[in-house]
């Protein structure tokens, strides 16, 4: 590593960039904003912070403990390497899709693309018909 090069940014992955508590995961799932491609499903929710945070969910359907832990390490590495390219203020939960095992480079590309799509969905107004205004209250009739 050449210390005179200034185009390299540090790429740490501290605890503050991770979703850990079940309540943090549930808050993202409750937003019901997800995007996916052939490798990955990404759920997203706002976090109000100046950076993105990562949560990883790998179910037993993927395989044994060794394979699940391999996916988790791969996801964390893809996030670490692409964290400066991700939208700020978004919590992301990565879930693997069935298929061939991806590389870190493939996951980085998918993550950056999907995180941008998810951020757009979070910023967009809700879909569907606009809620109709409440009808005005009926006038009270005078009693004789």
mmCIF file of C-alpha atoms in Angstrom:
data_model
loop_
_atom_site.group_PDB
_atom_site.id
_atom_site.type_symbol
_atom_site.label_atom_id
_atom_site.label_comp_id
_atom_site.label_asym_id
_atom_site.label_seq_id
_atom_site.Cartn_x
_atom_site.Cartn_y
_atom_site.Cartn_z
ATOM 1 C CA UNK A 1 0.000 0.000 0.000
ATOM 2 C CA UNK A 2 1.438 3.329 -1.079
ATOM 3 C CA UNK A 3 0.885 5.959 1.677
ATOM 4 C CA UNK A 4 1.310 8.797 -0.845
ATOM 5 C CA UNK A 5 -1.826 7.771 -2.753
ATOM 6 C CA UNK A 6 -4.812 9.766 -1.581
ATOM 7 C CA UNK A 7 -7.462 8.021 -3.691
ATOM 8 C CA UNK A 8 -7.693 5.157 -1.221
ATOM 9 C CA UNK A 9 -10.188 5.519 1.547
ATOM 10 C CA UNK A 10 -10.061 3.486 4.720
ATOM 11 C CA UNK A 11 -12.540 0.647 4.664
ATOM 12 C CA UNK A 12 -13.172 -0.367 8.261
ATOM 13 C CA UNK A 13 -16.289 -2.226 9.326
ATOM 14 C CA UNK A 14 -16.916 -1.097 12.919
ATOM 15 C CA UNK A 15 -19.800 -2.238 15.108
ATOM 16 C CA UNK A 16 -21.658 1.031 14.399
ATOM 17 C CA UNK A 17 -22.160 -0.085 10.775
ATOM 18 C CA UNK A 18 -23.914 -3.327 11.765
ATOM 19 C CA UNK A 19 -27.483 -4.198 12.606
ATOM 20 C CA UNK A 20 -27.399 -6.508 15.592
ATOM 21 C CA UNK A 21 -30.531 -6.274 17.729
ATOM 22 C CA UNK A 22 -33.696 -8.081 16.642
ATOM 23 C CA UNK A 23 -35.596 -4.780 16.964
ATOM 24 C CA UNK A 24 -33.271 -3.202 14.380
ATOM 25 C CA UNK A 25 -33.954 -6.024 11.925
ATOM 26 C CA UNK A 26 -37.690 -5.882 12.613
ATOM 27 C CA UNK A 27 -37.791 -2.121 11.957
ATOM 28 C CA UNK A 28 -36.320 -2.714 8.491
ATOM 29 C CA UNK A 29 -38.647 -5.633 7.713
ATOM 30 C CA UNK A 30 -41.651 -3.569 8.864
ATOM 31 C CA UNK A 31 -40.908 -0.947 6.182
ATOM 32 C CA UNK A 32 -41.652 -3.630 3.552
ATOM 33 C CA UNK A 33 -39.238 -2.129 1.029
ATOM 34 C CA UNK A 34 -37.227 -4.753 -0.799
ATOM 35 C CA UNK A 35 -35.417 -5.150 -4.095
ATOM 36 C CA UNK A 36 -33.692 -8.170 -5.574
ATOM 37 C CA UNK A 37 -31.696 -9.590 -8.430
ATOM 38 C CA UNK A 38 -30.526 -13.097 -9.313
ATOM 39 C CA UNK A 39 -28.044 -13.244 -6.398
ATOM 40 C CA UNK A 40 -29.489 -11.208 -3.581
ATOM 41 C CA UNK A 41 -32.557 -9.841 -1.811
ATOM 42 C CA UNK A 42 -32.076 -6.508 -0.026
ATOM 43 C CA UNK A 43 -34.540 -5.084 2.488
ATOM 44 C CA UNK A 44 -34.099 -1.402 3.304
ATOM 45 C CA UNK A 45 -35.242 1.128 5.877
ATOM 46 C CA UNK A 46 -34.231 4.634 6.872
ATOM 47 C CA UNK A 47 -31.897 4.984 9.840
ATOM 48 C CA UNK A 48 -31.370 8.761 10.129
ATOM 49 C CA UNK A 49 -27.592 8.320 10.317
ATOM 50 C CA UNK A 50 -24.897 9.710 8.004
ATOM 51 C CA UNK A 51 -23.976 6.194 6.854
ATOM 52 C CA UNK A 52 -25.491 2.895 5.792
ATOM 53 C CA UNK A 53 -25.668 -0.091 8.141
ATOM 54 C CA UNK A 54 -25.706 -3.792 7.306
ATOM 55 C CA UNK A 55 -27.675 -6.714 8.602
ATOM 56 C CA UNK A 56 -27.242 -10.245 7.280
ATOM 57 C CA UNK A 57 -29.851 -12.993 7.302
ATOM 58 C CA UNK A 58 -28.909 -16.439 6.007
ATOM 59 C CA UNK A 59 -31.473 -19.161 6.678
ATOM 60 C CA UNK A 60 -30.888 -22.872 7.089
ATOM 61 C CA UNK A 61 -32.397 -23.394 3.644
ATOM 62 C CA UNK A 62 -29.070 -22.173 2.234
ATOM 63 C CA UNK A 63 -27.158 -25.060 3.750
ATOM 64 C CA UNK A 64 -25.146 -26.092 6.753
ATOM 65 C CA UNK A 65 -23.414 -23.824 9.225
ATOM 66 C CA UNK A 66 -20.183 -23.695 7.230
ATOM 67 C CA UNK A 67 -21.956 -22.448 4.094
ATOM 68 C CA UNK A 68 -24.150 -19.997 6.027
ATOM 69 C CA UNK A 69 -21.116 -18.507 7.763
ATOM 70 C CA UNK A 70 -19.296 -18.287 4.415
ATOM 71 C CA UNK A 71 -22.214 -16.248 3.008
ATOM 72 C CA UNK A 72 -22.181 -13.968 6.045
ATOM 73 C CA UNK A 73 -18.453 -13.293 5.657
ATOM 74 C CA UNK A 74 -18.894 -12.677 1.937
ATOM 75 C CA UNK A 75 -21.777 -10.243 2.528
ATOM 76 C CA UNK A 76 -19.828 -8.327 5.166
ATOM 77 C CA UNK A 77 -16.804 -8.071 2.881
ATOM 78 C CA UNK A 78 -18.921 -6.844 -0.053
ATOM 79 C CA UNK A 79 -20.464 -4.202 2.229
ATOM 80 C CA UNK A 80 -17.093 -3.171 3.645
ATOM 81 C CA UNK A 81 -15.587 -2.712 0.191
ATOM 82 C CA UNK A 82 -18.550 -0.788 -1.207
ATOM 83 C CA UNK A 83 -19.673 1.189 1.864
ATOM 84 C CA UNK A 84 -18.610 4.541 0.370
ATOM 85 C CA UNK A 85 -20.727 3.855 -2.727
ATOM 86 C CA UNK A 86 -23.905 3.119 -0.777
ATOM 87 C CA UNK A 87 -26.611 5.685 -0.005
ATOM 88 C CA UNK A 88 -26.329 7.287 3.429
ATOM 89 C CA UNK A 89 -29.028 6.933 6.048
ATOM 90 C CA UNK A 90 -30.193 3.464 5.013
ATOM 91 C CA UNK A 91 -30.231 0.167 6.896
ATOM 92 C CA UNK A 92 -29.773 -2.798 4.563
ATOM 93 C CA UNK A 93 -30.475 -6.468 5.211
ATOM 94 C CA UNK A 94 -28.867 -8.851 2.717
ATOM 95 C CA UNK A 95 -30.388 -12.275 2.061
ATOM 96 C CA UNK A 96 -28.905 -14.783 -0.422
ATOM 97 C CA UNK A 97 -30.978 -16.181 -3.274
ATOM 98 C CA UNK A 98 -30.722 -19.788 -4.402
ATOM 99 C CA UNK A 99 -28.290 -20.392 -7.211
ATOM 100 C CA UNK A 100 -24.581 -20.583 -7.866
ATOM 101 C CA UNK A 101 -22.332 -19.208 -5.152
ATOM 102 C CA UNK A 102 -21.471 -15.569 -5.946
ATOM 103 C CA UNK A 103 -18.094 -13.853 -5.773
ATOM 104 C CA UNK A 104 -17.345 -10.757 -3.717
ATOM 105 C CA UNK A 105 -17.147 -8.668 -6.901
ATOM 106 C CA UNK A 106 -20.577 -9.887 -8.030
ATOM 107 C CA UNK A 107 -22.052 -9.158 -4.609
ATOM 108 C CA UNK A 108 -20.510 -5.679 -4.543
ATOM 109 C CA UNK A 109 -22.079 -4.836 -7.899
ATOM 110 C CA UNK A 110 -25.455 -6.231 -6.822
ATOM 111 C CA UNK A 111 -25.348 -4.476 -3.458
ATOM 112 C CA UNK A 112 -24.528 -1.034 -4.883
ATOM 113 C CA UNK A 113 -27.219 -1.364 -7.559
ATOM 114 C CA UNK A 114 -29.883 -2.721 -5.209
ATOM 115 C CA UNK A 115 -29.105 -0.249 -2.412
ATOM 116 C CA UNK A 116 -29.601 2.649 -4.846
ATOM 117 C CA UNK A 117 -32.919 1.165 -6.001
ATOM 118 C CA UNK A 118 -34.041 0.631 -2.410
ATOM 119 C CA UNK A 119 -33.126 4.205 -1.445
ATOM 120 C CA UNK A 120 -35.269 5.475 -4.339
ATOM 121 C CA UNK A 121 -38.180 3.362 -3.141
ATOM 122 C CA UNK A 122 -37.806 4.690 0.394
ATOM 123 C CA UNK A 123 -37.819 8.279 -0.885
ATOM 124 C CA UNK A 124 -40.797 7.748 -3.221
ATOM 125 C CA UNK A 125 -44.309 8.514 -2.055
ATOM 126 C CA UNK A 126 -46.429 5.473 -1.226
ATOM 127 C CA UNK A 127 -48.011 3.708 -4.194
ATOM 128 C CA UNK A 128 -51.706 3.190 -4.642
ATOM 129 C CA UNK A 129 -54.640 5.538 -4.657
ATOM 130 C CA UNK A 130 -54.430 8.576 -2.471
ATOM 131 C CA UNK A 131 -56.496 8.196 0.659
ATOM 132 C CA UNK A 132 -59.804 9.978 0.299
ATOM 133 C CA UNK A 133 -60.422 12.774 2.748
ATOM 134 C CA UNK A 134 -62.779 12.020 5.589
ATOM 135 C CA UNK A 135 -66.349 13.061 4.856
ATOM 136 C CA UNK A 136 -67.426 16.219 6.632
ATOM 137 C CA UNK A 137 -69.395 15.624 9.804
ATOM 138 C CA UNK A 138 -73.138 15.562 9.341
ATOM 139 C CA UNK A 139 -74.851 18.698 10.617
ATOM 140 C CA UNK A 140 -76.553 18.196 13.922
ATOM 141 C CA UNK A 141 -80.309 18.394 13.626
ATOM 142 C CA UNK A 142 -82.089 20.707 16.002
ATOM 143 C CA UNK A 143 -84.497 19.011 18.353
ATOM 144 C CA UNK A 144 -87.900 20.603 18.892
#
